[in-house]
PDB file of C-alpha atoms in Angstrom:
ATOM      1  CA  MET K   1      -8.231   0.861  23.596  1.00  0.00           C
ATOM      2  CA  SER K   2      -9.870   2.633  20.675  1.00  0.00           C
ATOM      3  CA  THR K   3      -8.021   3.176  17.446  1.00  0.00           C
ATOM      4  CA  THR K   4      -9.574   5.727  15.158  1.00  0.00           C
ATOM      5  CA  ALA K   5      -7.839   6.695  11.967  1.00  0.00           C
ATOM      6  CA  THR K   6      -8.666   9.661   9.829  1.00  0.00           C
ATOM      7  CA  LEU K   7      -8.615   8.678   6.189  1.00  0.00           C
ATOM      8  CA  PRO K   8      -8.370  11.222   3.392  1.00  0.00           C
ATOM      9  CA  LEU K   9     -11.695  10.178   1.893  1.00  0.00           C
ATOM     10  CA  HIS K  10     -13.532  12.547  -0.411  1.00  0.00           C
ATOM     11  CA  TYR K  11     -16.946  11.011   0.172  1.00  0.00           C
ATOM     12  CA  ARG K  12     -18.768   9.724   3.225  1.00  0.00           C
ATOM     13  CA  THR K  13     -20.751   6.516   2.774  1.00  0.00           C
ATOM     14  CA  PRO K  14     -24.406   7.286   3.453  1.00  0.00           C
ATOM     15  CA  GLU K  15     -25.811   5.552   6.521  1.00  0.00           C
ATOM     16  CA  VAL K  16     -28.804   4.440   4.483  1.00  0.00           C
ATOM     17  CA  TRP K  17     -26.415   2.380   2.293  1.00  0.00           C
ATOM     18  CA  ALA K  18     -25.003   0.592   5.332  1.00  0.00           C
ATOM     19  CA  GLU K  19     -28.485  -0.072   6.683  1.00  0.00           C
ATOM     20  CA  SER K  20     -29.561  -1.415   3.293  1.00  0.00           C
ATOM     21  CA  ALA K  21     -26.456  -3.610   2.930  1.00  0.00           C
ATOM     22  CA  LEU K  22     -27.023  -5.135   6.346  1.00  0.00           C
ATOM     23  CA  THR K  23     -30.578  -6.181   5.501  1.00  0.00           C
ATOM     24  CA  ASP K  24     -29.160  -8.984   3.314  1.00  0.00           C
ATOM     25  CA  THR K  25     -25.971 -10.206   4.954  1.00  0.00           C
ATOM     26  CA  ILE K  26     -25.722 -13.230   2.631  1.00  0.00           C
ATOM     27  CA  ALA K  27     -25.603 -10.970  -0.426  1.00  0.00           C
ATOM     28  CA  LEU K  28     -23.091  -8.715   1.325  1.00  0.00           C
ATOM     29  CA  LEU K  29     -20.855 -11.675   2.206  1.00  0.00           C
ATOM     30  CA  ASP K  30     -21.206 -13.117  -1.295  1.00  0.00           C
ATOM     31  CA  ASP K  31     -20.123  -9.807  -2.815  1.00  0.00           C
ATOM     32  CA  HIS K  32     -17.249  -9.596  -0.344  1.00  0.00           C
ATOM     33  CA  ALA K  33     -16.115 -13.118  -1.283  1.00  0.00           C
ATOM     34  CA  HIS K  34     -16.158 -12.152  -4.962  1.00  0.00           C
ATOM     35  CA  LEU K  35     -13.935  -9.125  -4.264  1.00  0.00           C
ATOM     36  CA  GLU K  36     -11.490 -11.169  -2.151  1.00  0.00           C
ATOM     37  CA  ARG K  37     -11.246 -13.776  -4.939  1.00  0.00           C
ATOM     38  CA  LYS K  38     -10.635 -11.020  -7.492  1.00  0.00           C
ATOM     39  CA  ALA K  39      -7.911  -9.412  -5.352  1.00  0.00           C
ATOM     40  CA  ALA K  40      -6.108 -12.751  -4.874  1.00  0.00           C
ATOM     41  CA  THR K  41      -6.351 -13.556  -8.580  1.00  0.00           C
ATOM     42  CA  ASN K  42      -5.049 -10.135  -9.593  1.00  0.00           C
ATOM     43  CA  ALA K  43      -2.050 -10.445  -7.267  1.00  0.00           C
ATOM     44  CA  ILE K  44      -1.177 -13.849  -8.716  1.00  0.00           C
ATOM     45  CA  GLU K  45      -1.611 -12.611 -12.277  1.00  0.00           C
ATOM     46  CA  LEU K  46       0.669  -9.630 -11.623  1.00  0.00           C
ATOM     47  CA  LEU K  47       3.416 -12.100 -10.724  1.00  0.00           C
ATOM     48  CA  THR K  48       3.555 -13.127 -14.385  1.00  0.00           C
ATOM     49  CA  ARG K  49       3.109  -9.703 -15.984  1.00  0.00           C
ATOM     50  CA  TRP K  50       6.255  -7.777 -15.057  1.00  0.00           C
ATOM     51  CA  PRO K  51       8.140  -7.045 -18.292  1.00  0.00           C
ATOM     52  CA  PRO K  52      11.707  -8.268 -18.759  1.00  0.00           C
ATOM     53  CA  PRO K  53      14.461  -8.180 -17.823  1.00  0.00           C
ATOM     54  CA  GLU K  54      13.365  -8.620 -14.194  1.00  0.00           C
ATOM     55  CA  PRO K  55      10.807  -7.382 -11.661  1.00  0.00           C
ATOM     56  CA  PRO K  56      11.664  -4.869  -8.945  1.00  0.00           C
ATOM     57  CA  PRO K  57      13.280  -6.205  -5.758  1.00  0.00           C
ATOM     58  CA  ASN K  58      10.884  -8.226  -3.583  1.00  0.00           C
ATOM     59  CA  TRP K  59       8.186  -8.185  -6.299  1.00  0.00           C
ATOM     60  CA  THR K  60       7.444 -11.899  -5.953  1.00  0.00           C
ATOM     61  CA  VAL K  61       7.634 -11.836  -2.158  1.00  0.00           C
ATOM     62  CA  GLN K  62       5.264  -8.877  -1.866  1.00  0.00           C
ATOM     63  CA  LEU K  63       2.718 -10.071  -4.411  1.00  0.00           C
ATOM     64  CA  SER K  64       2.677 -13.627  -3.089  1.00  0.00           C
ATOM     65  CA  ALA K  65       2.062 -12.227   0.414  1.00  0.00           C
ATOM     66  CA  ILE K  66      -0.844 -10.159  -0.896  1.00  0.00           C
ATOM     67  CA  ALA K  67      -2.272 -13.165  -2.751  1.00  0.00           C
ATOM     68  CA  ARG K  68      -1.972 -15.320   0.378  1.00  0.00           C
ATOM     69  CA  ASP K  69      -3.624 -12.644   2.531  1.00  0.00           C
ATOM     70  CA  GLU K  70      -6.513 -12.184   0.114  1.00  0.00           C
ATOM     71  CA  ALA K  71      -6.960 -15.952  -0.253  1.00  0.00           C
ATOM     72  CA  ASP K  72      -7.116 -16.201   3.544  1.00  0.00           C
ATOM     73  CA  HIS K  73      -9.791 -13.487   3.604  1.00  0.00           C
ATOM     74  CA  LEU K  74     -11.710 -15.407   0.928  1.00  0.00           C
ATOM     75  CA  HIS K  75     -11.463 -18.563   3.034  1.00  0.00           C
ATOM     76  CA  ARG K  76     -12.867 -16.770   6.081  1.00  0.00           C
ATOM     77  CA  VAL K  77     -15.773 -15.247   4.156  1.00  0.00           C
ATOM     78  CA  ALA K  78     -16.529 -18.576   2.433  1.00  0.00           C
ATOM     79  CA  ARG K  79     -16.592 -20.253   5.842  1.00  0.00           C
ATOM     80  CA  LEU K  80     -19.097 -17.636   7.091  1.00  0.00           C
ATOM     81  CA  LEU K  81     -21.260 -18.205   4.025  1.00  0.00           C
ATOM     82  CA  ALA K  82     -21.170 -21.975   4.565  1.00  0.00           C
ATOM     83  CA  GLN K  83     -22.158 -21.551   8.223  1.00  0.00           C
ATOM     84  CA  ARG K  84     -25.140 -19.427   7.193  1.00  0.00           C
ATOM     85  CA  GLY K  85     -26.256 -21.937   4.572  1.00  0.00           C
TER      86      GLY K  85
END
């Protein structure tokens, strides 16, 4: 079963970029790991930044779920990098 979604993007990524990125998969994975680490860190930091008196309902639950998800992605990418040396 194919699932194709139409996203409201304003720019199409050039195929030459994808071809170039795939010529160095280690660099691509390393960059991806950096972005996953940054996303997890930002989610955790946002947990401490909501101004008083209290955060919106489910703030902690939602942000901790995002942080966990991004940390899991980081773990997967780090494992791929380790496998590739």
